[in-house]
Coordinates of C-alpha atoms in Angstrom, one line a residue:
M33 CA 31.5 -41.3 -14.7
S34 CA 29.9 -38.6 -12.6
K35 CA 26.3 -37.6 -13.1
S36 CA 27.3 -34.2 -14.6
S37 CA 29.4 -36.0 -17.2
E38 CA 26.5 -38.3 -18.0
V39 CA 24.2 -35.3 -18.5
Q40 CA 26.8 -33.6 -20.7
K41 CA 27.0 -36.7 -22.8
L42 CA 23.2 -37.0 -23.2
L43 CA 23.1 -33.3 -24.1
S44 CA 25.9 -33.7 -26.8
E45 CA 24.0 -36.7 -28.3
L46 CA 20.8 -34.8 -28.3
E47 CA 22.3 -31.8 -30.1
S48 CA 24.1 -33.9 -32.7
G49 CA 21.5 -36.7 -33.2
G50 CA 18.3 -34.6 -33.5
T51 CA 15.1 -36.6 -33.4
S52 CA 17.1 -39.9 -33.5
K53 CA 18.3 -39.2 -30.0
A54 CA 15.0 -37.8 -28.7
N55 CA 14.8 -40.6 -26.1
N56 CA 17.6 -38.7 -24.3
V57 CA 14.9 -36.3 -23.1
V58 CA 13.4 -39.1 -20.9
H59 CA 16.8 -39.7 -19.2
L60 CA 17.3 -36.0 -18.7
L61 CA 13.9 -35.7 -17.1
A62 CA 14.9 -38.5 -14.8
Y63 CA 17.8 -36.5 -13.5
I64 CA 15.5 -33.5 -12.8
N65 CA 13.0 -35.6 -10.9
A66 CA 15.7 -37.4 -8.9
Q67 CA 17.4 -34.2 -7.8
T68 CA 20.5 -36.2 -6.7
E69 CA 23.2 -33.7 -7.7
M70 CA 22.6 -29.9 -8.1
G71 CA 25.2 -29.5 -10.9
A72 CA 23.7 -32.4 -12.9
V73 CA 20.1 -31.1 -12.4
K74 CA 21.1 -27.6 -13.5
K75 CA 22.7 -29.0 -16.7
A76 CA 19.7 -31.2 -17.4
I77 CA 17.4 -28.2 -17.0
Q78 CA 19.6 -26.1 -19.4
A79 CA 19.8 -28.9 -21.9
L80 CA 16.0 -29.5 -22.0
K81 CA 15.3 -25.8 -22.1
L82 CA 17.4 -25.4 -25.3
F83 CA 15.8 -28.6 -26.8
F84 CA 12.2 -27.5 -26.2
V85 CA 12.8 -23.9 -27.3
E86 CA 14.2 -25.2 -30.6
A87 CA 11.3 -27.6 -30.9
C88 CA 8.9 -24.7 -30.4
Q89 CA 10.6 -22.6 -33.0
G90 CA 10.6 -25.5 -35.4
G91 CA 6.9 -26.0 -35.1
D92 CA 7.0 -29.4 -33.3
L93 CA 5.3 -27.9 -30.3
G94 CA 2.7 -25.2 -29.9
P95 CA -0.6 -24.9 -31.7
E96 CA -1.4 -27.1 -34.7
K97 CA -0.7 -25.6 -38.1
Q98 CA -3.8 -24.7 -40.1
V99 CA -4.5 -26.9 -43.2
D100 CA -5.8 -25.1 -46.3
G101 CA -9.2 -25.9 -47.8
D102 CA -8.1 -28.4 -50.5
H103 CA -6.3 -30.6 -48.0
Q104 CA -9.3 -30.4 -45.6
E105 CA -11.6 -31.8 -48.4
Q106 CA -9.2 -34.4 -49.7
G107 CA -7.7 -35.4 -46.4
T108 CA -4.6 -37.5 -47.2
R109 CA -6.0 -39.0 -50.4
G110 CA -3.5 -36.9 -52.4
F111 CA -0.5 -38.5 -50.6
S112 CA 1.3 -41.7 -51.4
H113 CA 1.6 -44.5 -48.9
E114 CA 5.1 -43.4 -48.1
E115 CA 4.0 -39.8 -47.5
E116 CA 1.1 -41.0 -45.4
G117 CA 3.5 -42.9 -43.2
Q118 CA 5.7 -39.9 -42.8
V119 CA 2.7 -37.7 -41.8
D120 CA 1.6 -40.3 -39.3
A121 CA 5.1 -40.6 -37.8
Q122 CA 5.4 -36.9 -37.5
K123 CA 2.0 -36.8 -35.7
V124 CA 3.0 -39.5 -33.3
F125 CA 6.3 -37.8 -32.6
R126 CA 4.5 -34.5 -31.9
Q127 CA 2.2 -36.1 -29.5
W128 CA 5.0 -37.9 -27.7
L129 CA 7.0 -34.6 -27.6
K130 CA 4.0 -32.8 -26.1
R131 CA 3.7 -35.4 -23.4
Q132 CA 7.4 -35.0 -22.5
Y133 CA 7.1 -31.2 -22.5
T134 CA 4.2 -31.5 -20.1
L135 CA 6.3 -33.7 -17.8
Y136 CA 9.2 -31.2 -18.2
T137 CA 7.1 -28.2 -17.0
S138 CA 5.6 -30.2 -14.2
A139 CA 9.0 -31.2 -13.0
L140 CA 10.2 -27.6 -13.0
L141 CA 7.1 -26.5 -11.0
S142 CA 7.7 -29.4 -8.5
L143 CA 11.2 -28.0 -7.9
L144 CA 9.7 -24.8 -6.6
S145 CA 7.7 -26.9 -4.1
T146 CA 10.6 -28.9 -2.9
P147 CA 12.0 -27.7 0.5
D148 CA 15.5 -29.2 -0.2
A149 CA 15.9 -27.4 -3.5
S150 CA 18.6 -24.7 -3.4
P151 CA 18.0 -21.1 -4.5
Q152 CA 20.2 -21.6 -7.5
L153 CA 18.2 -24.6 -8.6
Q154 CA 14.9 -22.8 -8.2
I155 CA 16.2 -19.8 -10.1
S156 CA 17.2 -22.1 -13.0
A157 CA 13.7 -23.7 -12.9
V158 CA 12.0 -20.3 -13.1
S159 CA 14.2 -19.1 -15.9
A160 CA 13.4 -22.2 -17.9
L161 CA 9.7 -21.8 -17.2
M162 CA 9.8 -18.2 -18.4
E163 CA 11.4 -19.4 -21.6
A164 CA 8.6 -21.9 -22.0
V165 CA 6.0 -19.1 -21.4
R166 CA 7.6 -17.1 -24.2
C167 CA 8.0 -19.9 -26.8
E168 CA 5.3 -22.6 -26.4
M169 CA 2.5 -20.7 -28.1
G170 CA 4.6 -19.2 -30.8
V171 CA 6.4 -15.9 -31.3
G172 CA 4.4 -13.0 -30.1
V173 CA 1.9 -15.0 -28.0
F174 CA 2.2 -15.2 -24.2
S175 CA 1.3 -18.6 -22.6
S176 CA -1.0 -17.3 -19.9
S177 CA -2.0 -20.7 -18.5
L178 CA 1.6 -21.8 -17.8
Y179 CA 2.5 -18.5 -16.3
C180 CA -0.6 -18.5 -14.0
R181 CA 0.5 -21.9 -12.7
L182 CA 4.0 -20.5 -12.1
V183 CA 2.6 -17.5 -10.1
A184 CA 0.3 -19.7 -8.1
T185 CA 3.1 -22.1 -7.2
I186 CA 5.4 -19.2 -6.1
T187 CA 2.8 -17.4 -4.0
T188 CA 1.4 -20.4 -2.2
S189 CA 4.3 -22.8 -1.7
A190 CA 6.3 -22.6 1.5
A191 CA 9.4 -24.0 -0.2
V192 CA 10.0 -21.0 -2.6
K193 CA 13.2 -19.1 -1.7
P194 CA 13.3 -15.3 -1.6
E195 CA 15.7 -15.2 -4.5
V196 CA 12.9 -16.4 -6.8
F197 CA 10.8 -13.3 -5.9
T198 CA 13.8 -11.1 -6.5
L199 CA 14.4 -12.6 -9.9
L200 CA 10.8 -12.0 -11.0
F201 CA 10.7 -8.5 -9.6
T202 CA 13.9 -7.3 -11.2
R203 CA 14.0 -9.2 -14.5
Y204 CA 10.5 -9.8 -15.7
F205 CA 8.0 -7.5 -14.1
H206 CA 8.9 -4.5 -16.2
Y207 CA 7.5 -6.3 -19.3
M208 CA 4.0 -5.2 -20.1
D209 CA 2.6 -8.7 -20.8
V210 CA 4.2 -10.2 -17.6
S211 CA 2.6 -7.4 -15.5
Y212 CA -0.8 -7.9 -17.0
Y213 CA -0.9 -11.7 -16.5
T214 CA 0.7 -11.3 -13.0
L215 CA -2.3 -9.1 -12.0
W216 CA -4.6 -11.7 -13.6
S217 CA -3.0 -14.5 -11.6
V218 CA -3.3 -12.5 -8.3
K219 CA -6.9 -12.0 -9.0
E220 CA -7.6 -15.7 -9.7
I221 CA -5.6 -16.8 -6.6
A222 CA -7.3 -14.3 -4.3
Q223 CA -10.8 -15.2 -5.6
A224 CA -10.1 -18.9 -5.2
R225 CA -8.9 -18.4 -1.6
C226 CA -12.0 -16.4 -0.8
R227 CA -14.3 -19.0 -2.3
A228 CA -12.6 -21.9 -0.6
G229 CA -12.2 -20.3 2.7
V230 CA -8.8 -21.9 3.2
S231 CA -7.9 -22.2 6.9
T232 CA -4.6 -23.0 8.6
S233 CA -5.8 -26.5 9.6
K234 CA -7.1 -27.5 6.2
R235 CA -4.3 -26.4 3.9
D236 CA -2.2 -28.9 2.0
V237 CA 1.2 -30.0 3.2
G238 CA 3.8 -27.6 2.0
D239 CA 1.3 -24.8 1.4
L240 CA 1.7 -21.4 3.1
A241 CA -0.6 -20.3 5.9
P242 CA -3.4 -17.9 4.7
E243 CA -1.7 -14.9 6.2
D244 CA 1.6 -15.8 4.5
V245 CA -0.2 -16.2 1.2
A246 CA -1.5 -12.7 1.7
R247 CA 2.0 -11.4 2.4
S248 CA 3.3 -13.1 -0.8
L249 CA 0.5 -11.6 -2.9
F250 CA 1.1 -8.1 -1.4
D251 CA 4.8 -8.4 -2.3
V252 CA 3.8 -9.2 -5.9
L253 CA 1.3 -6.3 -6.1
S254 CA 3.6 -3.8 -4.4
N255 CA 6.4 -4.5 -7.0
M256 CA 4.2 -3.8 -10.0
P257 CA 5.6 -1.1 -12.3
E258 CA 4.6 2.5 -12.0
S259 CA 1.6 3.9 -13.8
D260 CA 3.6 5.2 -16.8
T261 CA 4.9 1.7 -17.5
L262 CA 1.8 -0.2 -16.7
V263 CA -0.7 1.9 -18.7
L264 CA 0.4 3.6 -21.9
E265 CA -1.7 6.6 -23.0
S266 CA -2.8 7.1 -26.6
T267 CA -5.4 9.0 -28.5
N268 CA -7.7 6.1 -29.2
G269 CA -7.7 4.7 -25.6
T270 CA -5.5 1.7 -26.3
A271 CA -2.0 1.0 -25.2
M272 CA -0.5 1.0 -28.7
G273 CA -3.2 1.7 -31.2
L274 CA -5.3 -1.0 -32.9
V275 CA -2.5 -2.5 -34.9
G276 CA 1.2 -1.9 -34.4
K277 CA 4.0 -2.9 -36.8
V278 CA 7.7 -2.8 -36.1
S279 CA 8.7 -1.7 -39.6
G280 CA 6.2 1.1 -39.6
A281 CA 5.2 0.4 -43.2
G282 CA 1.7 -0.5 -44.4
R283 CA 0.0 -0.2 -41.0
S284 CA 0.2 2.0 -37.9
G285 CA 3.7 3.0 -37.1
S286 CA 3.0 3.4 -33.3
A287 CA 5.7 2.1 -31.0
L288 CA 5.2 -1.4 -29.6
P289 CA 5.4 -1.8 -25.8
R290 CA 8.1 -4.0 -24.2
S291 CA 6.9 -7.5 -24.0
W292 CA 8.4 -10.8 -22.9
C293 CA 6.6 -12.8 -25.6
G294 CA 8.4 -10.9 -28.3
I295 CA 5.8 -9.0 -30.3
E296 CA 8.8 -7.0 -31.7
E297 CA 10.1 -10.2 -33.2
A298 CA 6.6 -11.1 -34.5
G299 CA 6.6 -7.7 -36.3
E300 CA 2.9 -6.9 -35.7
V301 CA 0.2 -7.4 -33.2
K302 CA -3.5 -6.5 -32.9
T303 CA -4.9 -5.0 -29.8
A304 CA -7.9 -6.9 -28.5
A305 CA -11.1 -5.0 -27.7
S306 CA -11.9 -4.1 -24.1
R307 CA -13.9 -6.6 -22.2
S308 CA -16.5 -3.9 -21.4
E309 CA -16.7 -2.5 -24.9
S310 CA -20.1 -1.2 -25.9
A311 CA -21.7 -1.9 -29.3
K312 CA -21.1 1.7 -30.4
A313 CA -17.4 1.5 -29.5
R314 CA -17.2 -1.8 -31.3
R315 CA -18.5 -0.3 -34.5
K316 CA -16.2 2.7 -34.2
R317 CA -13.2 0.3 -33.7
K318 CA -14.0 -1.8 -36.7
Q319 CA -14.4 1.4 -38.9
Q320 CA -11.0 2.6 -37.7
E321 CA -9.5 -0.8 -38.5
L322 CA -10.8 -0.4 -42.1
Q323 CA -9.4 3.1 -42.3
E324 CA -6.0 2.1 -41.1
G325 CA -6.0 -0.8 -43.6
G326 CA -6.1 1.8 -46.4
S327 CA -8.9 4.2 -47.3
S328 CA -7.6 5.2 -50.8
G329 CA -7.0 2.8 -53.7
P330 CA -7.7 -1.0 -53.6
A331 CA -8.0 -2.6 -50.2
I332 CA -4.8 -4.3 -49.1
M333 CA -5.4 -7.8 -47.7
Y334 CA -3.1 -8.4 -44.7
P335 CA -2.7 -11.8 -43.1
A336 CA -4.5 -12.2 -39.8
V337 CA -2.4 -11.2 -36.8
P338 CA -2.9 -12.5 -33.3
S339 CA -4.8 -10.2 -30.9
S340 CA -3.4 -9.4 -27.5
T341 CA -5.6 -8.5 -24.6
W342 CA -2.8 -7.1 -22.5
T343 CA -2.1 -4.3 -25.0
N344 CA -5.4 -2.6 -24.3
S345 CA -5.0 0.0 -21.6
K346 CA -8.6 -0.4 -20.5
N347 CA -8.1 -4.1 -19.9
L348 CA -4.9 -3.3 -18.0
K349 CA -6.7 -0.9 -15.7
R350 CA -9.6 -3.2 -15.2
T351 CA -7.3 -6.1 -14.4
F352 CA -5.3 -4.0 -12.0
S353 CA -8.6 -3.0 -10.2
D354 CA -9.9 -6.5 -10.1
A355 CA -6.6 -7.8 -8.6
W356 CA -6.6 -5.3 -5.8
V357 CA -10.3 -5.6 -5.0
S358 CA -10.0 -9.4 -4.9
F359 CA -6.8 -9.2 -2.7
L360 CA -8.5 -6.8 -0.2
Q361 CA -11.4 -9.3 0.2
M362 CA -8.9 -11.8 1.7
P363 CA -8.3 -11.9 5.5
L364 CA -5.2 -9.8 5.9
P365 CA -2.7 -9.9 8.8
D366 CA -2.3 -6.7 10.8
D367 CA 1.1 -5.8 9.3
I368 CA -0.1 -6.2 5.7
Y369 CA -3.4 -4.4 6.6
R370 CA -1.4 -1.3 7.6
K371 CA 1.0 -1.5 4.7
V372 CA -2.0 -1.6 2.3
L373 CA -3.6 1.5 3.9
L374 CA -0.3 3.3 3.6
R375 CA -0.1 2.9 -0.2
L376 CA -3.7 2.9 -1.4
H377 CA -4.0 6.6 -1.8
S378 CA -0.8 7.1 -3.8
S379 CA -0.2 3.8 -5.7
V380 CA -3.6 2.1 -6.1
I381 CA -6.4 4.6 -6.3
P382 CA -4.9 6.7 -9.2
K383 CA -4.6 3.5 -11.4
M384 CA -8.1 2.1 -10.8
N385 CA -10.9 2.5 -13.3
N386 CA -13.4 2.8 -10.4
P387 CA -11.8 3.8 -7.1
L388 CA -15.1 3.9 -5.3
L389 CA -14.9 0.1 -5.1
L390 CA -12.5 0.7 -2.2
A391 CA -15.1 2.8 -0.3
D392 CA -16.3 -0.1 1.9
F393 CA -12.8 -1.3 2.7
L394 CA -11.7 2.2 3.7
T395 CA -14.9 2.9 5.6
Y396 CA -14.5 -0.3 7.6
A397 CA -10.9 0.6 8.4
L398 CA -11.8 4.1 9.5
N399 CA -14.5 2.8 11.8
Q400 CA -11.9 0.7 13.6
G401 CA -10.3 3.8 15.0
G402 CA -6.8 4.0 16.4
M403 CA -3.8 3.6 14.1
V404 CA -5.8 1.8 11.4
G405 CA -8.4 4.6 11.3
M406 CA -5.6 7.2 11.0
L407 CA -4.1 5.3 8.0
A408 CA -7.5 5.1 6.3
L409 CA -7.9 8.8 6.3
N410 CA -5.7 9.3 3.3
G411 CA -7.7 7.0 1.1
I412 CA -11.1 8.4 2.3
F413 CA -9.9 12.0 1.7
V414 CA -8.9 11.1 -1.9
L415 CA -12.2 9.5 -2.6
V416 CA -14.2 12.4 -1.1
T417 CA -12.3 15.2 -2.8
Q418 CA -11.5 13.6 -6.2
H419 CA -14.0 10.9 -6.8
G420 CA -17.3 12.2 -5.3
L421 CA -17.7 9.9 -2.4
E422 CA -20.4 11.1 0.0
Y423 CA -19.3 10.6 3.6
P424 CA -21.5 12.7 6.0
A425 CA -20.0 11.4 9.2
F426 CA -16.4 12.1 8.1
Y427 CA -15.7 14.8 10.6
T428 CA -17.3 12.8 13.4
K429 CA -14.9 10.0 12.7
L430 CA -12.0 12.3 12.5
Y431 CA -13.0 14.0 15.8
N432 CA -13.0 10.6 17.6
L433 CA -9.6 9.7 16.2
I434 CA -8.0 12.7 18.0
T435 CA -7.1 11.1 21.4
A436 CA -4.1 11.1 23.7
D437 CA -2.7 8.1 21.9
A438 CA -2.5 10.1 18.6
F439 CA 0.4 12.1 20.1
H440 CA 2.4 8.9 20.5
A441 CA 1.5 7.1 17.3
K442 CA 4.2 6.2 14.8
H443 CA 2.5 8.1 11.9
R444 CA 1.3 11.1 14.0
A445 CA 3.0 13.6 11.6
Q446 CA 1.0 12.4 8.7
F447 CA -2.2 12.2 10.7
F448 CA -2.1 15.7 12.1
K449 CA -1.0 17.0 8.7
L450 CA -4.1 15.4 7.2
A451 CA -6.4 16.6 10.0
D452 CA -5.1 20.1 9.5
L453 CA -5.8 19.8 5.8
F454 CA -9.3 18.4 6.3
L455 CA -10.2 21.4 8.4
S456 CA -8.7 24.0 6.0
S457 CA -12.0 24.5 4.1
A458 CA -13.9 27.7 4.9
L459 CA -17.1 25.6 4.5
V460 CA -16.5 23.7 7.8
P461 CA -19.1 24.9 10.4
A462 CA -17.9 27.1 13.2
Y463 CA -19.1 24.7 15.9
T464 CA -17.1 21.8 14.3
A465 CA -13.9 23.9 14.2
A466 CA -14.5 25.0 17.8
A467 CA -14.9 21.3 18.9
F468 CA -11.6 20.4 17.3
A469 CA -9.8 23.3 18.8
K470 CA -11.3 22.6 22.3
R471 CA -10.4 18.9 22.1
M472 CA -6.8 19.7 21.0
A473 CA -6.5 22.2 23.9
R474 CA -7.8 19.8 26.4
L475 CA -5.4 17.0 25.3
A476 CA -2.4 19.5 25.1
V477 CA -2.5 19.9 28.9
S478 CA -1.4 16.3 29.4
A479 CA 0.4 15.7 26.2
P480 CA 4.2 15.6 25.9
P481 CA 5.9 18.9 24.9
A482 CA 6.0 18.0 21.2
G483 CA 2.3 17.1 21.3
A484 CA 1.4 20.3 23.2
M485 CA 3.3 22.4 20.6
T486 CA 1.5 20.6 17.8
A487 CA -1.9 21.2 19.5
I488 CA -1.1 25.0 19.9
A489 CA -0.1 25.2 16.2
F490 CA -3.3 23.3 15.2
I491 CA -5.5 25.7 17.3
H492 CA -3.7 28.7 15.8
N493 CA -4.4 27.5 12.2
L494 CA -8.1 26.7 13.1
L495 CA -8.7 30.1 14.6
R496 CA -7.1 31.9 11.7
R497 CA -9.2 30.1 9.1
H498 CA -12.5 30.4 11.1
P499 CA -12.8 33.9 12.6
A500 CA -16.1 32.9 14.2
C501 CA -14.1 30.8 16.7
I502 CA -12.0 33.8 18.0
I503 CA -14.7 34.0 20.7
L504 CA -13.0 31.0 22.4
I505 CA -10.0 33.2 23.4
D506 CA -11.7 36.7 23.5
N507 CA -13.1 36.1 27.0
P508 CA -10.0 36.4 29.1
S509 CA -11.7 36.7 32.5
H510 CA -13.7 33.5 31.8
A511 CA -10.5 31.6 30.7
K512 CA -8.3 32.9 33.5
S513 CA -10.8 32.1 36.2
K514 CA -11.0 28.5 35.0
A515 CA -7.3 27.9 34.7
G516 CA -6.5 30.0 37.8
T517 CA -8.7 27.7 39.9
V518 CA -6.5 24.7 39.1
L519 CA -3.3 26.6 39.6
T520 CA -4.6 28.1 42.9
D521 CA -5.5 24.7 44.3
I522 CA -1.9 23.7 43.6
H523 CA -0.2 26.7 45.3
T524 CA -2.5 27.3 48.3
A525 CA -3.1 23.8 49.7
T526 CA -2.1 23.4 53.3
E527 CA -0.6 20.4 55.1
D528 CA -3.8 18.8 56.5
D529 CA -5.1 15.6 55.0
Y530 CA -8.1 17.2 53.3
H531 CA -6.0 19.7 51.4
Q532 CA -3.5 16.9 50.6
E533 CA -6.4 15.2 48.8
A534 CA -7.4 18.4 47.1
L535 CA -3.9 19.0 45.9
G536 CA -3.6 15.4 44.5
S537 CA -6.9 15.7 42.7
S538 CA -6.0 19.0 41.2
L539 CA -2.7 17.6 39.9
V540 CA -4.4 14.6 38.5
D541 CA -7.0 16.8 36.8
L542 CA -4.3 19.0 35.3
E543 CA -2.3 16.0 34.2
E544 CA -5.3 14.3 32.6
G545 CA -6.4 17.4 30.7
C546 CA -8.6 18.9 33.4
K547 CA -11.5 16.4 32.8
I548 CA -14.7 17.8 34.2
P549 CA -16.9 15.3 36.1
S550 CA -20.6 15.2 35.7
P551 CA -22.8 17.2 38.1
S552 CA -23.9 14.1 39.8
S553 CA -20.4 13.2 41.1
N554 CA -19.6 13.7 44.8
A555 CA -16.7 16.1 44.3
P556 CA -15.6 18.5 46.9
T557 CA -16.2 22.2 46.4
H558 CA -12.5 22.8 45.5
H559 CA -12.6 20.5 42.4
P560 CA -12.4 22.1 39.0
S561 CA -16.0 21.0 38.3
R562 CA -17.0 24.4 39.9
L563 CA -15.5 26.0 36.8
G564 CA -18.7 25.3 35.0
D565 CA -17.2 24.4 31.6
V566 CA -20.1 23.4 29.4
Y567 CA -17.8 21.5 27.0
D568 CA -18.6 17.8 27.0
E569 CA -15.4 15.9 26.0
T570 CA -17.2 12.5 26.2
Q571 CA -19.6 13.5 23.4
E572 CA -18.7 11.7 20.1
D573 CA -20.6 14.2 17.9
P574 CA -18.6 17.5 17.7
A575 CA -21.9 19.3 17.0
K576 CA -23.2 18.3 20.4
S577 CA -20.1 19.0 22.5
R578 CA -21.1 22.7 23.1
A579 CA -17.5 23.7 22.5
V580 CA -18.5 27.0 20.9
E581 CA -20.1 28.0 24.3
S582 CA -16.9 27.3 26.1
S583 CA -13.4 29.0 26.1
L584 CA -9.9 27.9 25.6
W585 CA -8.9 28.3 29.2
E586 CA -6.4 25.5 28.8
L587 CA -4.1 27.9 27.0
T588 CA -3.5 29.8 30.3
C589 CA -2.2 26.5 31.8
L590 CA 0.0 26.0 28.8
R591 CA 1.5 29.5 29.3
N592 CA 2.9 28.1 32.6
H593 CA 4.2 24.9 31.0
Y594 CA 7.4 23.4 32.4
C595 CA 8.9 23.3 28.9
P596 CA 9.9 26.8 27.9
Q597 CA 9.3 26.1 24.2
V598 CA 5.6 25.3 24.9
A599 CA 5.1 28.4 26.9
A600 CA 6.9 30.5 24.3
L601 CA 4.8 29.1 21.4
C602 CA 1.6 30.3 23.1
S603 CA 2.5 33.8 22.2
I604 CA 1.5 33.2 18.6
L605 CA -2.1 33.3 19.8
D606 CA -1.7 36.9 21.1
K607 CA -1.7 38.3 17.6
D608 CA -4.8 39.5 15.8
L609 CA -5.7 36.3 14.0
T610 CA -8.5 38.0 12.0
D611 CA -5.9 39.9 10.1
R612 CA -4.9 37.3 7.5
T613 CA -2.4 39.5 5.8
K614 CA -0.2 39.9 8.9
T615 CA -0.4 36.3 10.1
T616 CA 0.5 33.0 8.5
E617 CA -0.3 29.4 9.2
V618 CA 2.2 27.5 11.3
D619 CA 3.9 24.5 9.8
M620 CA 3.3 21.5 12.1
D621 CA 5.8 19.1 10.6
P622 CA 8.9 20.2 12.7
L623 CA 6.7 20.4 15.8
V624 CA 5.3 16.9 15.5
S625 CA 8.7 15.4 14.8
A626 CA 10.2 17.1 17.9
S627 CA 11.4 15.0 20.9
Y628 CA 12.6 15.5 24.4
S629 CA 16.3 15.4 23.3
S630 CA 15.8 17.8 20.4
L631 CA 13.9 20.3 22.6
F632 CA 16.6 20.0 25.3
S633 CA 19.3 20.6 22.7
Q634 CA 17.5 23.6 21.3
E635 CA 17.1 25.1 24.7
V636 CA 20.7 24.5 25.8
E637 CA 22.1 26.0 22.6
R638 CA 19.9 29.1 22.8
R639 CA 21.8 32.3 23.5
L640 CA 20.4 34.2 26.5
K641 CA 20.9 37.9 27.2
Q642 CA 19.7 37.7 30.8
V643 CA 20.2 34.7 33.0
P644 CA 18.4 34.3 36.3
L645 CA 20.7 33.9 39.3
A646 CA 20.1 32.5 42.8
F647 CA 21.5 34.7 45.6
Y648 CA 22.0 33.5 49.1
Q649 CA 23.0 35.6 52.1
Q650 CA 24.4 32.5 53.6
P651 CA 25.4 29.3 51.7
P652 CA 22.9 26.5 52.2
T653 CA 24.0 23.7 54.5
K654 CA 21.4 21.1 53.4
L655 CA 19.1 20.3 50.5
F656 CA 15.9 21.7 51.9
D657 CA 16.4 24.5 54.5
A658 CA 13.7 25.9 56.6
R659 CA 13.7 29.1 54.6
D660 CA 13.0 27.1 51.4
L661 CA 9.9 25.3 52.7
S662 CA 7.8 28.3 51.6
D663 CA 8.3 27.1 48.1
F664 CA 6.8 23.7 48.9
L665 CA 3.5 24.4 50.7
G666 CA 1.6 21.2 51.3
W667 CA 4.6 19.0 51.3
K668 CA 6.2 17.2 54.2
F669 CA 10.0 16.4 54.4

């Protein structure tokens, strides 16, 4: 007889024999622990799941039944010897059944930690454990202890298959009680990891590395339901009122939330008080309970109903906040660190009861600069504008994030859009706006075409919002003299070695954004340092960069850019930017997302009315003729 047939026989005897065949539970547990044949193990899991669910519903498992006062005083003195023997036998059977149930849940949890277990077997184990979570404490009561053990095993064991996570996310997470206790479990796991300081060398065999545990916890947190499912709004601050009843008669008729533990089947549930409830709120809640119990006529005595912590919206929000704050205290790998920063402002901060708890985390990320600093801008902006965070050095940090690397970053579109939004306020000082405009102009000279176009649009929007900065482009002689010196060095250099060096330095300066050396440098007289630009691009504080005393002479260089779209876009600065009715801000989104191929396609497809033509009196016989050398002064062929 095959093992599957043996399991089927044990299951049939267990269903027909009842308690007389209860010893079959031991044999079925042996099949689960042995894990010899997947089909037999799955049948054993299914058989024990049905048996223990029926035992829970019959009262053989779960909390002990309450004994009334007369029986407590008399004990068993009112029973005959035969009845006393039956009571003792039932007590012994219940104790034995509880031990087998404990072994059953432990065996299912061990399946999730077994590397050789198949995904189908682990899915069967998780389904059986979730049925135990729903039934072991009685109808309408969620077994939080067992579920926390399940979440801890799934998120820390290296043997758990991805299909298990998919099952939890798609089938169970939309239940309100499951979401609440999942957040509670994540908080406990993260806090335990932070206290223990688990390292890769000290972790137990089969456990995930700390960075992989962080990835598992992030997957769990990122698959939580949206805010409208997680937190239900009501007039009294709770998720469903103080007491809800499915029938709607006798007590509050508010709709009950979807739950895995089955409060709909229980018929009624009482919302537990918030963990941070004040004495005044407690008195108000008790008074409201009395009013809902019936204010007119004789008081109606209802039986006590179990209270549920997860039905209180304040507890839900507090647990959500605690879970995320505890998770962010863990050492996070770089990929998870960036993913967290991407979703904090939209998916986490709006659901927290005190978003300012994230201020230290976001400030630390912003101080790191680079891509991490860019991603932290979203969260900092939300805290500053919506939650009253005071961040005096915000514009200094933003100013230092604008570097040449910003034009090549993956999330550059979002970064420049935010930077443009941060500088949209009319309360930004003129010297700060001028510093940002000057830095963008200096970087545009060496930026790719899309970056140069983004910088020109950025400068246009800044000058339009801050008319005091128009002085940067209202001094044409000053600007043209500075840009003309660089262009003159390129076109007038001769063939001797000294001017070859001058030409090379001029090209490098133009390519690197025309960086001005300090007065102490031993530069030849032809170097752009003679331009006398007072702007200090090495200064980290925009207030000390002296940008407002300078001019945007870099725009003259951009008007001679090799990319025609860049040169054409400079014409938007020729309008009267002080006239806000005739000018509009430039949308930078299509400019940031542009590329060489898109710009080339756009130029090729453009219809031209006049096309420049090359006319030769005699056809050329070689690539570089003597008559063409005038176009390449300073070069040798």
